[in-house]
Coordinates of C-alpha atoms in Angstrom, one line a residue:
M1 CA 129.4 111.2 114.6
S2 CA 128.4 114.8 114.9
I3 CA 127.9 116.6 118.2
T4 CA 124.8 118.6 119.0
N5 CA 125.5 121.7 121.1
S6 CA 123.1 124.7 121.2
R7 CA 126.1 127.0 121.7
L8 CA 127.7 125.9 118.4
S9 CA 126.5 126.9 115.0
S10 CA 124.2 124.3 113.5
L11 CA 126.6 124.0 110.6
V12 CA 129.6 123.1 112.7
S13 CA 127.5 120.8 114.8
Q14 CA 126.6 118.5 111.9
I15 CA 130.3 118.1 110.7
P16 CA 131.8 114.8 112.0
Y17 CA 135.2 114.4 113.4
S18 CA 137.8 112.9 111.1
G19 CA 137.4 109.2 110.6
I20 CA 141.2 108.9 110.3
R21 CA 141.9 110.4 113.6
K22 CA 139.2 108.3 115.3
I23 CA 141.1 105.1 114.6
F24 CA 144.4 106.8 115.2
D25 CA 143.3 108.0 118.7
M26 CA 142.0 104.5 119.6
A27 CA 145.3 103.0 118.5
S28 CA 147.4 105.5 120.5
E29 CA 145.9 104.3 123.7
M30 CA 146.9 100.7 123.1
Q31 CA 150.3 99.0 123.4
D32 CA 152.2 97.2 120.6
V33 CA 150.0 98.5 117.7
I34 CA 151.2 98.7 114.2
S35 CA 149.5 101.8 112.7
L36 CA 149.0 102.3 109.0
T37 CA 146.6 105.1 109.5
V38 CA 148.1 108.5 109.0
G39 CA 149.4 109.7 105.6
E40 CA 152.6 111.2 107.0
P41 CA 156.1 110.3 105.5
D42 CA 158.4 108.5 107.9
F43 CA 161.4 110.3 106.5
Q44 CA 163.0 113.3 108.1
T45 CA 162.7 116.6 106.3
P46 CA 165.9 116.6 104.1
L47 CA 168.8 118.1 106.0
P48 CA 169.5 121.0 103.5
I49 CA 165.9 122.2 104.0
R50 CA 166.2 122.1 107.8
Q51 CA 169.6 123.8 107.6
E52 CA 168.1 126.6 105.5
A53 CA 165.3 127.1 108.0
I54 CA 167.8 127.2 110.9
Q55 CA 169.9 129.7 109.1
S56 CA 166.9 132.0 108.5
L57 CA 166.2 131.9 112.2
M58 CA 169.9 132.7 113.1
D59 CA 169.7 135.6 110.6
G60 CA 166.6 137.0 112.5
K61 CA 164.2 136.4 109.6
T62 CA 161.3 136.0 111.9
K63 CA 158.9 138.8 110.9
Y64 CA 155.7 138.6 108.9
S65 CA 156.1 138.1 105.2
A66 CA 153.8 139.7 102.6
N67 CA 150.3 138.2 102.9
A68 CA 150.8 136.3 99.6
G69 CA 154.1 135.0 100.8
L70 CA 157.8 135.8 100.2
L71 CA 158.2 136.9 96.6
E72 CA 161.3 134.7 96.2
L73 CA 159.2 131.7 97.2
R74 CA 156.4 132.6 94.8
Q75 CA 159.0 133.0 92.1
E76 CA 160.3 129.5 92.8
I77 CA 156.8 128.1 92.8
S78 CA 156.2 129.7 89.4
D79 CA 159.4 128.3 88.1
Y80 CA 158.6 124.8 89.5
I81 CA 155.1 124.7 87.9
K82 CA 156.5 125.9 84.6
R83 CA 159.2 123.2 84.7
K84 CA 156.8 120.4 85.7
H85 CA 153.6 121.4 83.8
G86 CA 154.6 123.9 81.1
V87 CA 152.2 126.5 82.4
Y88 CA 153.1 129.9 83.8
Y89 CA 151.6 131.7 86.8
N90 CA 152.7 135.3 87.6
P91 CA 154.4 135.2 91.0
K92 CA 153.1 138.6 91.8
T93 CA 149.4 138.2 91.0
Q94 CA 148.6 134.5 90.5
I95 CA 150.2 132.7 93.5
V96 CA 149.3 132.8 97.2
V97 CA 151.3 130.9 99.8
T98 CA 149.1 129.3 102.4
V99 CA 149.3 127.4 105.7
G100 CA 149.4 124.0 104.1
A101 CA 147.4 122.7 101.1
S102 CA 144.3 122.3 103.3
E103 CA 144.1 126.0 104.0
G104 CA 144.5 126.5 100.3
V105 CA 141.5 124.3 99.5
F106 CA 139.4 126.2 102.1
S107 CA 140.5 129.6 100.9
A108 CA 139.8 128.8 97.3
L109 CA 136.3 127.6 98.1
R110 CA 135.6 130.5 100.3
A111 CA 136.8 132.9 97.6
I112 CA 134.4 131.6 94.9
I113 CA 131.4 130.2 96.8
N114 CA 128.0 131.9 97.3
Q115 CA 125.4 130.6 99.7
G116 CA 123.6 127.6 98.1
D117 CA 126.1 126.9 95.4
E118 CA 126.7 123.3 94.6
V119 CA 130.3 121.8 94.6
L120 CA 130.9 118.5 93.0
V121 CA 133.1 116.4 95.2
V122 CA 134.7 113.2 93.8
E123 CA 134.7 110.4 96.4
P124 CA 136.3 108.5 97.9
S125 CA 138.0 111.7 98.9
Y126 CA 140.1 113.3 101.6
V127 CA 138.1 113.7 104.8
S128 CA 138.1 117.5 104.9
Y129 CA 136.7 118.2 101.5
K130 CA 133.0 117.9 102.3
P131 CA 133.3 119.8 105.6
S132 CA 135.1 122.6 103.9
V133 CA 132.4 122.9 101.3
L134 CA 129.7 122.9 104.0
M135 CA 131.5 125.5 106.1
C136 CA 131.5 127.8 103.0
G137 CA 127.7 127.6 102.8
A138 CA 127.7 125.4 99.7
I139 CA 126.1 122.0 99.0
P140 CA 128.5 119.1 98.4
V141 CA 127.2 116.9 95.5
I142 CA 129.0 113.5 95.5
I143 CA 130.4 111.9 92.4
E144 CA 131.4 108.3 93.0
A145 CA 134.7 107.3 91.4
K146 CA 134.2 103.5 91.0
A147 CA 136.6 100.7 91.7
E148 CA 135.9 99.1 88.3
N149 CA 137.3 102.3 86.7
N150 CA 140.3 102.2 89.0
F151 CA 138.8 105.1 90.9
R152 CA 139.3 107.4 87.9
L153 CA 136.8 110.2 87.2
K154 CA 134.7 109.7 84.0
P155 CA 133.1 112.4 81.9
D156 CA 129.6 110.9 82.2
D157 CA 129.9 110.9 86.0
I158 CA 130.2 114.6 85.9
L159 CA 127.5 115.3 83.3
E160 CA 124.8 113.5 85.3
K161 CA 125.6 115.6 88.4
I162 CA 125.8 119.1 86.9
T163 CA 122.9 121.5 87.6
D164 CA 122.4 125.2 87.1
K165 CA 123.7 125.6 90.7
T166 CA 127.0 123.9 90.1
K167 CA 129.8 126.3 90.8
A168 CA 132.9 124.1 91.1
I169 CA 134.3 120.6 91.1
L170 CA 136.9 119.5 93.6
I171 CA 139.3 116.8 92.4
N172 CA 142.4 115.3 93.9
Y173 CA 144.8 113.2 91.7
P174 CA 146.9 111.3 92.7
T175 CA 144.2 110.5 95.2
N176 CA 143.9 110.1 98.9
P177 CA 142.7 107.5 99.9
T178 CA 142.9 105.2 96.8
G179 CA 146.2 106.2 95.2
A180 CA 144.4 106.5 91.8
I181 CA 145.9 108.8 89.1
M182 CA 144.5 110.5 86.1
E183 CA 146.7 110.6 83.0
K184 CA 146.7 113.3 80.3
E185 CA 144.1 111.6 78.1
D186 CA 141.8 111.1 81.1
L187 CA 142.0 114.8 82.0
Q188 CA 141.5 115.9 78.5
K189 CA 138.1 114.1 78.4
I190 CA 137.1 115.9 81.5
A191 CA 138.3 119.2 80.0
D192 CA 136.2 118.5 76.9
V193 CA 133.1 118.2 79.1
L194 CA 133.8 121.4 81.1
A195 CA 135.1 123.6 78.2
D196 CA 131.8 125.3 77.5
K197 CA 130.6 125.4 81.2
E198 CA 131.2 128.1 83.8
I199 CA 132.5 125.6 86.3
I200 CA 135.7 126.1 88.2
V201 CA 138.0 123.1 88.9
I202 CA 139.8 123.1 92.2
S203 CA 142.6 120.6 91.7
D204 CA 144.4 119.4 94.9
E205 CA 147.7 118.1 93.6
V206 CA 149.6 117.7 96.9
Y207 CA 150.7 114.1 95.9
G208 CA 151.7 115.2 92.4
E209 CA 155.4 114.2 92.9
L210 CA 154.5 110.7 94.1
T211 CA 153.7 108.8 90.9
Y212 CA 155.3 105.5 90.1
G213 CA 156.6 103.4 87.1
D214 CA 156.5 105.4 83.9
R215 CA 153.5 107.5 85.0
R216 CA 154.0 111.3 85.1
H217 CA 151.7 113.5 87.1
T218 CA 149.6 115.7 84.8
S219 CA 147.7 118.8 86.0
I220 CA 144.3 119.6 84.4
A221 CA 145.7 123.1 84.1
E222 CA 147.9 121.8 81.3
C223 CA 144.7 121.3 79.2
E224 CA 144.6 124.6 77.2
E225 CA 140.9 125.3 77.7
M226 CA 141.2 124.7 81.5
Y227 CA 144.0 127.0 82.4
D228 CA 141.7 129.9 83.1
K229 CA 139.1 127.7 84.9
T230 CA 141.5 125.9 87.2
I231 CA 142.6 126.6 90.8
L232 CA 145.8 124.5 91.3
I233 CA 146.7 123.7 94.9
N234 CA 149.8 122.0 96.1
G235 CA 152.1 121.9 99.1
F236 CA 155.3 120.7 100.6
S237 CA 154.0 118.1 103.2
K238 CA 154.1 114.9 101.1
A239 CA 156.8 115.4 98.5
Y240 CA 159.4 116.9 100.9
S241 CA 158.3 115.2 104.1
M242 CA 157.4 118.6 105.6
T243 CA 154.0 117.9 107.2
G244 CA 154.7 119.9 110.4
W245 CA 156.0 122.9 108.5
R246 CA 152.4 123.8 107.2
L247 CA 153.3 125.2 103.9
G248 CA 151.2 125.1 100.7
Y249 CA 150.2 127.3 97.8
V250 CA 147.3 128.2 95.5
C251 CA 147.7 129.2 91.8
G252 CA 145.1 130.3 89.4
P253 CA 143.5 133.1 87.3
E254 CA 144.4 136.6 88.7
D255 CA 140.8 137.6 89.5
I256 CA 140.2 134.5 91.6
L257 CA 143.6 134.7 93.3
Q258 CA 142.8 138.2 94.5
G259 CA 139.8 136.7 96.2
V260 CA 141.9 133.9 97.6
L261 CA 144.3 136.5 99.0
K262 CA 141.5 138.3 100.8
V263 CA 140.4 135.2 102.5
H264 CA 143.9 134.1 103.3
Q265 CA 145.0 137.4 104.8
N266 CA 142.0 137.5 107.1
L267 CA 142.2 133.9 108.0
S268 CA 145.9 133.5 108.8
M269 CA 147.8 136.7 107.7
C270 CA 150.7 134.8 106.2
A271 CA 152.3 131.3 106.2
P272 CA 155.1 130.8 108.8
T273 CA 158.1 132.7 107.6
T274 CA 160.6 130.1 108.6
S275 CA 158.7 127.5 106.7
Q276 CA 158.8 129.7 103.6
Y277 CA 162.6 130.0 103.6
A278 CA 162.7 126.2 103.9
G279 CA 160.3 126.0 101.0
I280 CA 162.6 128.1 98.8
E281 CA 165.4 125.6 99.4
A282 CA 163.1 122.6 98.8
L283 CA 162.1 123.9 95.4
K284 CA 165.6 125.0 94.4
N285 CA 167.4 121.8 95.3
G286 CA 165.0 119.2 96.6
D287 CA 164.4 117.1 93.5
P288 CA 167.1 114.5 94.3
Q289 CA 165.7 114.0 97.8
I290 CA 162.2 113.4 96.3
E291 CA 163.6 110.7 94.1
V292 CA 165.3 108.9 97.0
M293 CA 162.0 108.9 99.0
K294 CA 159.9 108.0 96.0
K295 CA 162.1 105.0 95.3
D296 CA 161.5 103.7 98.8
Y297 CA 157.8 104.3 98.6
D298 CA 157.6 102.4 95.3
Y299 CA 159.3 99.4 96.9
R300 CA 156.9 99.5 99.8
R301 CA 153.9 99.9 97.4
K302 CA 154.8 96.8 95.5
F303 CA 155.5 94.8 98.7
L304 CA 152.2 95.7 100.4
L305 CA 150.2 95.2 97.2
E306 CA 151.7 91.7 96.7
G307 CA 151.1 90.9 100.4
F308 CA 147.4 91.8 100.2
R309 CA 146.9 89.8 97.0
N310 CA 148.7 86.8 98.5
L311 CA 146.2 87.0 101.4
G312 CA 143.3 86.8 98.8
M313 CA 142.3 90.4 99.2
D314 CA 141.2 92.2 96.1
C315 CA 143.2 95.4 95.6
F316 CA 143.8 97.4 92.4
E317 CA 147.3 98.7 91.8
P318 CA 147.6 102.4 92.7
F319 CA 150.2 104.4 90.8
G320 CA 150.2 107.5 93.0
A321 CA 150.4 108.9 96.6
F322 CA 151.3 106.3 99.3
Y323 CA 148.0 104.4 100.0
L324 CA 146.4 101.1 99.2
F325 CA 142.7 100.7 99.2
P326 CA 142.0 97.0 99.4
S327 CA 138.5 95.5 99.4
I328 CA 137.4 93.6 102.6
K329 CA 134.0 92.6 101.2
K330 CA 134.9 88.9 101.2
T331 CA 135.0 89.0 105.0
G332 CA 131.3 89.9 105.3
L333 CA 132.2 92.7 107.7
S334 CA 131.5 96.3 107.3
S335 CA 134.6 98.6 107.0
D336 CA 134.0 99.9 110.5
E337 CA 133.6 96.5 112.0
F338 CA 136.7 95.2 110.2
C339 CA 138.9 98.0 111.4
K340 CA 137.7 97.8 115.0
R341 CA 138.2 94.1 115.2
L342 CA 141.5 94.2 113.4
L343 CA 142.7 96.8 115.9
H344 CA 141.5 95.0 119.0
E345 CA 142.2 91.4 117.9
A346 CA 145.4 91.8 115.8
K347 CA 146.7 95.2 117.0
V348 CA 146.8 96.7 113.5
A349 CA 145.3 100.1 112.8
V350 CA 143.9 100.9 109.4
V351 CA 141.2 103.4 108.3
P352 CA 137.7 102.3 107.3
G353 CA 136.9 103.3 103.7
T354 CA 133.7 105.0 104.9
A355 CA 135.9 107.8 106.4
F356 CA 136.3 109.0 102.8
G357 CA 132.6 108.8 101.8
E358 CA 129.8 106.3 101.8
C359 CA 131.1 104.7 98.6
G360 CA 134.1 103.6 100.6
E361 CA 132.1 100.9 102.3
G362 CA 133.7 97.6 101.8
F363 CA 137.3 99.0 101.6
I364 CA 140.0 100.0 104.0
R365 CA 142.8 102.5 103.6
C366 CA 146.4 101.5 104.4
S367 CA 149.2 104.0 104.3
Y368 CA 152.6 102.6 103.3
A369 CA 154.4 105.7 104.5
Y370 CA 155.9 103.5 107.2
S371 CA 159.0 101.3 107.5
I372 CA 159.1 98.0 105.6
D373 CA 159.5 96.2 108.9
S374 CA 156.2 97.7 110.1
L375 CA 154.5 96.6 106.9
K376 CA 155.8 93.1 107.3
I377 CA 154.5 92.8 110.8
A378 CA 151.2 94.3 109.8
L379 CA 150.8 91.7 107.0
E380 CA 151.6 88.8 109.4
R381 CA 149.0 90.0 111.8
I382 CA 146.4 90.6 109.2
E383 CA 147.0 87.1 107.8
K384 CA 146.3 85.6 111.3
F385 CA 143.3 87.8 111.7
L386 CA 141.8 86.7 108.4
K387 CA 142.3 83.0 109.2

């Protein structure tokens, strides 16, 4: 629900508060609630990363960094992307370190958007995408990723939404809130559609390390014709359990990244220096820790998916991130009604699908970035609630 206030800009007034935080705040005022609301890893930031940050403080490395970030960190980011995706970004001119991936999304949008441009937003999507588009003076045009397609983006979905005002498309795979992924062949079909169009792809890949089974995360920047049209955004929050460190980065064509740098340096000057030193350690030596956490997430993913299906809830199998997006349509309740009643009657907090767009009606988002004990109790309480 937006707030009307004559002292606020009309643009800001129409932007609603986060639907995730709404339920989270309600749950925080109650006792004995099992919350599956926030997408925050329950693991501690790996010890070597914390130790490197502490050492940087002890060494007095507490000054501003370059606006674009420590060059050593940008070099590590460049090496990481080359290793993972086989594409090269020049650390001096094609990478900007940001205050989390969220700032990266906003800075990228602000760098390319003119008043009245249209930005295609694939929904269900992270709650800040549409507000970020609006705050940049653009018009969000919604593309619905359908459940029957496992929430994957299809070429025809894009074609029917493109106009002469379309400036960019904002995608997020693996996806929050559905856990959907796009594999190489899926992305190539999208690349074929966009190859002859002057449309920039903003690709939020913050969950890229969290794919399961034999699935490997692919960036659309790997498609040859898309490298010069893609702004790749990633961060450290999810893969390395570094949510509070607020560290992300933007990579892309040099001309666009110079614009991103202008926005970033006027918005936040530079990312926290201590976090940047921690990020260097994470990229250099953090792969084993990622695998440990990912193995645990995969176990929880399978456990919760089986649990929902045993309760008769329809839920497609996600192969990325750490969310399930089960349907609650059989209950006859709206997503909002279901979540409020589940919270008050069963003391389980989940997020209504409508927090991620109107097409999320009939679904709920459940994060499994919580202990297996919490997931077990949540399932027991949901079962009683459904009965």
